[in-house]
mmCIF file with all atom_site columns, C-alpha atoms in Angstrom:
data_model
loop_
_atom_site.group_PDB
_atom_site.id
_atom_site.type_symbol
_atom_site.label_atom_id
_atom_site.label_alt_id
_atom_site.label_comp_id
_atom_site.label_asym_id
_atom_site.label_entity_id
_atom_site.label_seq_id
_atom_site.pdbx_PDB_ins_code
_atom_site.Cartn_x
_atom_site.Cartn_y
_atom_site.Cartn_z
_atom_site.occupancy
_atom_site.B_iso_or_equiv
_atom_site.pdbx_formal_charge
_atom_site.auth_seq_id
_atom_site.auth_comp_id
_atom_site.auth_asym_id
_atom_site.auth_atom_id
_atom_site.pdbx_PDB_model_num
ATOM 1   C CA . UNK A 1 1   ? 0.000  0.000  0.000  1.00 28.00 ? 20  UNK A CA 1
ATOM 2   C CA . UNK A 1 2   ? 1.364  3.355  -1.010 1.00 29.00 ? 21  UNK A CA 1
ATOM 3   C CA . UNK A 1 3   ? 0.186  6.454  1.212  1.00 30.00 ? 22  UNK A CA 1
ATOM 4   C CA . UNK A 1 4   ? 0.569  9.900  -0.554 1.00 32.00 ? 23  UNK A CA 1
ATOM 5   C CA . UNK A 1 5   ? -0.205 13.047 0.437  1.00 38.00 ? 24  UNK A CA 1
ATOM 6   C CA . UNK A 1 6   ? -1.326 16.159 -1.002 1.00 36.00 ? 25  UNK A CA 1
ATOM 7   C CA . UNK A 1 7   ? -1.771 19.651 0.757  1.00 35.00 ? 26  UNK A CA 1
ATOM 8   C CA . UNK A 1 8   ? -5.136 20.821 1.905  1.00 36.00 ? 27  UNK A CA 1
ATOM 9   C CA . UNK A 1 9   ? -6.787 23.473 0.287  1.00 33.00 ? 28  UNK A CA 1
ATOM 10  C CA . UNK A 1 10  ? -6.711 25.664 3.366  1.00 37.00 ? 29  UNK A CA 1
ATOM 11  C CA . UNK A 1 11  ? -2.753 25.515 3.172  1.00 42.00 ? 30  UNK A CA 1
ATOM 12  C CA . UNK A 1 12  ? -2.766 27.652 0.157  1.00 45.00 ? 31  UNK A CA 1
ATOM 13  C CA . UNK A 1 13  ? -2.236 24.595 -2.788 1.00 45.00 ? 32  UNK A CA 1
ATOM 14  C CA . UNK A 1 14  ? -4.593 24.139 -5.159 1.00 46.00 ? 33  UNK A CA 1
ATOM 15  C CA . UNK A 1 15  ? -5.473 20.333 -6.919 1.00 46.00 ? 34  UNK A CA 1
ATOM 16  C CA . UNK A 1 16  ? -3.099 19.842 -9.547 1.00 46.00 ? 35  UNK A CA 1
ATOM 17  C CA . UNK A 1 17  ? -0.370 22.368 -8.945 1.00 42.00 ? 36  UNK A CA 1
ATOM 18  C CA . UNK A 1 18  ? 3.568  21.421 -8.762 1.00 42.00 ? 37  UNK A CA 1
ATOM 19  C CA . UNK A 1 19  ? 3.863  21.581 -5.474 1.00 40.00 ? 38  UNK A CA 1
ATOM 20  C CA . UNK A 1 20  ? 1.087  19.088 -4.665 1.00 43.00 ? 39  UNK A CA 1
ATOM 21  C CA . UNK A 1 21  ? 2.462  16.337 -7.986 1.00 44.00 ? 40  UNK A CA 1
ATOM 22  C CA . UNK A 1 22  ? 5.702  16.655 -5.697 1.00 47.00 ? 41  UNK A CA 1
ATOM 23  C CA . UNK A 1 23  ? 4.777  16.202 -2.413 1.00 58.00 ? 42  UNK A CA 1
ATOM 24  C CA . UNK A 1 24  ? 3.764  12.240 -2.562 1.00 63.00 ? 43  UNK A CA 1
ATOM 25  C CA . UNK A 1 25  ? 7.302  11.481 -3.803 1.00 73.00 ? 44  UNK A CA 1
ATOM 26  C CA . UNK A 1 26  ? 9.085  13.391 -1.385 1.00 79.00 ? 45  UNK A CA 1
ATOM 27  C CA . UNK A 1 27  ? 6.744  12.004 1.369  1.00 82.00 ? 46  UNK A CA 1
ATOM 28  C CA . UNK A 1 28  ? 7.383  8.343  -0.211 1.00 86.00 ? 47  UNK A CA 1
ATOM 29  C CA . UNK A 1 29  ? 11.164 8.988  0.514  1.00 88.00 ? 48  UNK A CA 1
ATOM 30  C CA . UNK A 1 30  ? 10.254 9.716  4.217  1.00 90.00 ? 49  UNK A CA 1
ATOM 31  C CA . UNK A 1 31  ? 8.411  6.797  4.739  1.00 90.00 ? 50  UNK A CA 1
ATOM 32  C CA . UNK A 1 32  ? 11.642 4.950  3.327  1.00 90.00 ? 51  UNK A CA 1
ATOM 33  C CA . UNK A 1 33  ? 14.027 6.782  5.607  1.00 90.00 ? 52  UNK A CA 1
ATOM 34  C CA . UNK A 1 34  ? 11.285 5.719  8.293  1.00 91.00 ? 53  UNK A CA 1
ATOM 35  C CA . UNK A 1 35  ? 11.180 1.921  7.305  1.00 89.00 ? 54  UNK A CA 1
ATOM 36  C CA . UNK A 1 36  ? 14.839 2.088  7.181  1.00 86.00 ? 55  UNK A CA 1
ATOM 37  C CA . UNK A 1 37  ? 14.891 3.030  10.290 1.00 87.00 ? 56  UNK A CA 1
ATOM 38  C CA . UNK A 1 38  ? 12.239 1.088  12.502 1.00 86.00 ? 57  UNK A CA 1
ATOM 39  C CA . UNK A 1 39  ? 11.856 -2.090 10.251 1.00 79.00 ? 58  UNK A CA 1
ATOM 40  C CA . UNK A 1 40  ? 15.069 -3.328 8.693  1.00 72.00 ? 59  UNK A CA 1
ATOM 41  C CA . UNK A 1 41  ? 18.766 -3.689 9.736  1.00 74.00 ? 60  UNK A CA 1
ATOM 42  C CA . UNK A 1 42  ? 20.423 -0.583 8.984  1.00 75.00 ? 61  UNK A CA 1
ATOM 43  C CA . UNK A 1 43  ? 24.288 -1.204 7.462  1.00 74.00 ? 62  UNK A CA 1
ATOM 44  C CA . UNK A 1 44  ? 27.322 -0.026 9.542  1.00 72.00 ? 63  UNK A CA 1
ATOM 45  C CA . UNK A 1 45  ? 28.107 2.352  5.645  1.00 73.00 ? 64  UNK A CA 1
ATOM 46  C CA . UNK A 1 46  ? 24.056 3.775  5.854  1.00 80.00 ? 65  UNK A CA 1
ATOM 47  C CA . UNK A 1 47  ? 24.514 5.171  9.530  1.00 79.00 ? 66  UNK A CA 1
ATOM 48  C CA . UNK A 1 48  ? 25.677 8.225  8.735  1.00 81.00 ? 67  UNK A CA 1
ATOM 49  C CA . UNK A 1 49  ? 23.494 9.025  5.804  1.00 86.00 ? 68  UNK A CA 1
ATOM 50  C CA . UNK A 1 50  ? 20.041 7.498  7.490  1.00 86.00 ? 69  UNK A CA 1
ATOM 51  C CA . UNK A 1 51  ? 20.711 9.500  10.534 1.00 87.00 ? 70  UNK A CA 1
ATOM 52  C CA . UNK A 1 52  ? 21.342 12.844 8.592  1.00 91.00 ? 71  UNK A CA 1
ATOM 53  C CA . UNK A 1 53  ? 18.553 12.354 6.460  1.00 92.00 ? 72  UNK A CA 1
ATOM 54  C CA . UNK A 1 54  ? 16.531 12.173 9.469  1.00 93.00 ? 73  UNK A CA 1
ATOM 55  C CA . UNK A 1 55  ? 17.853 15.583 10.808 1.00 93.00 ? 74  UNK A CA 1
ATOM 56  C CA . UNK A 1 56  ? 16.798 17.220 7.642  1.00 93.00 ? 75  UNK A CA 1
ATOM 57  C CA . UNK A 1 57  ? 13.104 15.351 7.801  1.00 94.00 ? 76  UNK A CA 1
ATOM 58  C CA . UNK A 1 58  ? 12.624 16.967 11.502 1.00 94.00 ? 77  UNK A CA 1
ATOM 59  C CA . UNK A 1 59  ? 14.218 20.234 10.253 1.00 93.00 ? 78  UNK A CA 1
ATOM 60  C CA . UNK A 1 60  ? 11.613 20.742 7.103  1.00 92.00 ? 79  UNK A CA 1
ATOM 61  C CA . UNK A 1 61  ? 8.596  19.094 9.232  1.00 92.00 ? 80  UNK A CA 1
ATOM 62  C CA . UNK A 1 62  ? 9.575  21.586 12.207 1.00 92.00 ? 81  UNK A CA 1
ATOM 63  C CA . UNK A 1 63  ? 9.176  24.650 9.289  1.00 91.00 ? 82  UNK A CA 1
ATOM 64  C CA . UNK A 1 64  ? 6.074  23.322 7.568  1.00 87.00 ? 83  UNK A CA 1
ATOM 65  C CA . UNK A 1 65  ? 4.295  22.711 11.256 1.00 89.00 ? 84  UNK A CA 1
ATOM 66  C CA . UNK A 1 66  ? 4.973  26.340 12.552 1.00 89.00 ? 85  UNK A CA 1
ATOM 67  C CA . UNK A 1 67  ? 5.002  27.999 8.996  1.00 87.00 ? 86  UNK A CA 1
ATOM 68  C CA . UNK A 1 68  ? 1.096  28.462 8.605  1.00 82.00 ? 87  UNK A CA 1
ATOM 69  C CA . UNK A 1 69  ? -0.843 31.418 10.510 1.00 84.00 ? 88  UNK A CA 1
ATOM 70  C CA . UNK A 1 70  ? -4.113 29.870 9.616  1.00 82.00 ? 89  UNK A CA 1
ATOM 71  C CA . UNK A 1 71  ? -2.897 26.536 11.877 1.00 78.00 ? 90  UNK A CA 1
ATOM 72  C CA . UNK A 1 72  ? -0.487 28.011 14.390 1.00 86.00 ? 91  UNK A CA 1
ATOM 73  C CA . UNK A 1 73  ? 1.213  25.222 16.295 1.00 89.00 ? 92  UNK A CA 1
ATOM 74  C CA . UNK A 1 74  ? -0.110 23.396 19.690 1.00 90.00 ? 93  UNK A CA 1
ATOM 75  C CA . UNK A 1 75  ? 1.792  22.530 22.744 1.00 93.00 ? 94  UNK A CA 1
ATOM 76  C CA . UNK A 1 76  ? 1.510  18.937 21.710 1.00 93.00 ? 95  UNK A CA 1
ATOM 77  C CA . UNK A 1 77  ? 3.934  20.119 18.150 1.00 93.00 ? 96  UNK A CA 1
ATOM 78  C CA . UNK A 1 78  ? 6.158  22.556 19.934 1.00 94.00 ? 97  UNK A CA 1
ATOM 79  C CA . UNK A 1 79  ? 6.747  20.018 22.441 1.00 95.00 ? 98  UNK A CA 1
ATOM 80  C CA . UNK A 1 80  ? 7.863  17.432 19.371 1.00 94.00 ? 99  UNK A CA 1
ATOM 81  C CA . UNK A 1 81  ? 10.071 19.751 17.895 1.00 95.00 ? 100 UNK A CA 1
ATOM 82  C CA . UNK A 1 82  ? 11.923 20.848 20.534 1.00 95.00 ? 101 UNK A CA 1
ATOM 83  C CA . UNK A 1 83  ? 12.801 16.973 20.941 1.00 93.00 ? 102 UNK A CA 1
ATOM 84  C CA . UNK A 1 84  ? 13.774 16.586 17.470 1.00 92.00 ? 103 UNK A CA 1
ATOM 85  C CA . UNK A 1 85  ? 15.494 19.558 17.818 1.00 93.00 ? 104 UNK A CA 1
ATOM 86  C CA . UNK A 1 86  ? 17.289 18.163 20.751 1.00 92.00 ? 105 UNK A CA 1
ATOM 87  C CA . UNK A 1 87  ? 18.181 14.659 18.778 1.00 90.00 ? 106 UNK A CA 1
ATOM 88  C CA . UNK A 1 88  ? 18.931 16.857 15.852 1.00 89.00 ? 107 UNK A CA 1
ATOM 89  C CA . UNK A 1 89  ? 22.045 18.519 17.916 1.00 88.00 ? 108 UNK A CA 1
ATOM 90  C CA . UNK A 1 90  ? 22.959 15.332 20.430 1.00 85.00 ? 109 UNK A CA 1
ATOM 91  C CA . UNK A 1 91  ? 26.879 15.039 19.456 1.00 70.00 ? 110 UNK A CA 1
ATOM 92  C CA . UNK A 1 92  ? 27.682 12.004 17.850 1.00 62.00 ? 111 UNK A CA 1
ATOM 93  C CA . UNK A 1 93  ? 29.855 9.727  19.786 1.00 68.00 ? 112 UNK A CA 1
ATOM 94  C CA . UNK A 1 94  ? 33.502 8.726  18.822 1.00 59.00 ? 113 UNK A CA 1
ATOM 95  C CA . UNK A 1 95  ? 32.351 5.943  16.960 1.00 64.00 ? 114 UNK A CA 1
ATOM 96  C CA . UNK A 1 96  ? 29.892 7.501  14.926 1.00 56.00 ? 115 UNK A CA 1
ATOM 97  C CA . UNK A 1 97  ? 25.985 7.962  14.797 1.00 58.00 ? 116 UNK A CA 1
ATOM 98  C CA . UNK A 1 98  ? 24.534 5.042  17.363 1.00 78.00 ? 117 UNK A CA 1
ATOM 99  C CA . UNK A 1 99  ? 20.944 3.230  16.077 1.00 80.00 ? 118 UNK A CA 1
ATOM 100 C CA . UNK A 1 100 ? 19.446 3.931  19.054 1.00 84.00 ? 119 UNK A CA 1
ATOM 101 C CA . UNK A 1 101 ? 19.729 7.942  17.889 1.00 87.00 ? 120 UNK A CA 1
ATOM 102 C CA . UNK A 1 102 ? 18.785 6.793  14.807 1.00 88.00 ? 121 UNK A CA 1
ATOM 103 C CA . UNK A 1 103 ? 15.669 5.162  16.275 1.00 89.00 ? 122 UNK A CA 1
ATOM 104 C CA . UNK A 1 104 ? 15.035 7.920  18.621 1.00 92.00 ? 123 UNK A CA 1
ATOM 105 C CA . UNK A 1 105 ? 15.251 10.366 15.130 1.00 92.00 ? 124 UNK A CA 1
ATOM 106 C CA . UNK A 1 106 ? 12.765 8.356  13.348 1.00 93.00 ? 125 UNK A CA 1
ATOM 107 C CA . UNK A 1 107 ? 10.142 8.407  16.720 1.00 94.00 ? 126 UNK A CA 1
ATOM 108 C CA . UNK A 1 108 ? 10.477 11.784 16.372 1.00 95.00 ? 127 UNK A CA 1
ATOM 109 C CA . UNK A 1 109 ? 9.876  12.225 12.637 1.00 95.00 ? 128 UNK A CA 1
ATOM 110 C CA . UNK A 1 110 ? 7.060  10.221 12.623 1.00 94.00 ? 129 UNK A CA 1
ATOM 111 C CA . UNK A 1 111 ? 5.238  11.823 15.633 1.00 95.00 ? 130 UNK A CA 1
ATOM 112 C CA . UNK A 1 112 ? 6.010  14.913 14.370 1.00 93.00 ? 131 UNK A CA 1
ATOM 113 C CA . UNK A 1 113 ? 4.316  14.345 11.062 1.00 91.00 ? 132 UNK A CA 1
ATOM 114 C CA . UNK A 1 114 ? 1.476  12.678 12.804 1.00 90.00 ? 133 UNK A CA 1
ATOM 115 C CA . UNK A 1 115 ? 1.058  15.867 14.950 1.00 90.00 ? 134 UNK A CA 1
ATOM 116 C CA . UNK A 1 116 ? 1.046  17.931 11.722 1.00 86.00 ? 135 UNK A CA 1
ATOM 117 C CA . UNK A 1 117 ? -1.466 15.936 10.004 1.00 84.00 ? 136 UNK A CA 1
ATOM 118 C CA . UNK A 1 118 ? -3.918 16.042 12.662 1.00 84.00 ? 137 UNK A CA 1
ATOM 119 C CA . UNK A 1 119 ? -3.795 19.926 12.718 1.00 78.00 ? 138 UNK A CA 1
ATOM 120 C CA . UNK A 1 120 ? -4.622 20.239 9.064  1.00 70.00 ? 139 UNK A CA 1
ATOM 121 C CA . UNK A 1 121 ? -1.647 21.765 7.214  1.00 62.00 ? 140 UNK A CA 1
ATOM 122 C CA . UNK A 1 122 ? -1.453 18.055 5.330  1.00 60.00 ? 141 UNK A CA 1
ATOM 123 C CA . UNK A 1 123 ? -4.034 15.662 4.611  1.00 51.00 ? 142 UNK A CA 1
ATOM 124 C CA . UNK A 1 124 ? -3.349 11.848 3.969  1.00 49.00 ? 143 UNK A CA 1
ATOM 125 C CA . UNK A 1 125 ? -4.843 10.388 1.146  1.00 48.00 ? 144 UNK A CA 1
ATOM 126 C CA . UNK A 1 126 ? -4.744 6.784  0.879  1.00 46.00 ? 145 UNK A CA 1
#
């Protein structure tokens, strides 16, 4: 089953646009990063690059949840970005990215897009 996404009206994107043909294959590489993460064995030579590609998903789903007047941000999403912020900026240790950071990344990704569903700047379609 693929889940895409398109922007809701009320975000400012109307049907058909570029923005909204490019937003269910960007959202189909997140939910790659995230299966990466949670659901197969990540490879000692893919810890570095799944764990920054994480940091950038938190980084651009902090900016789309607090860049919409219409749907200002809750507790409940300031709350998850300040932990994804804090992930974002944990040092790495001597012998690299750990998986448990990248695990802890990938929670935090996928809450925070979660949180930003619910409050209506995205809508799922399935």
């Amino acid at each position: 089953m693929t889940t895409s996404i398109g922007l809701c009206p009320s975000a400012g994107t109307q049907p058909g646009t570029a923005v909204e043909k490019q937003v269910p294959q960007v959202l189909d590489a997140l939910f790659e990063d995230l299966n990466t993460a949670f659901e197969t064995a990540v490879l000692v030579g893919d810890v570095a690059t799944t764990t920054a590609r994480l940091r950038g998903w938190h980084q651009r789903l902090a900016t789309i949840a607090t860049a919409d007047p219409r749907h200002p941000p809750g507790p409940e999403t300031h709350r998850l970005i300040a932990c994804g912020q804090c992930l974002r900026e944990e040092p790495l240790s001597d012998d690299g990215p750990t998986l448990g950071l990248i695990r802890r990344l990938a929670l935090a990704v996928s809450d925070l897009i979660d949180q930003i569903m619910e409050q209506g700047t995205v809508a799922v379609a399935e």
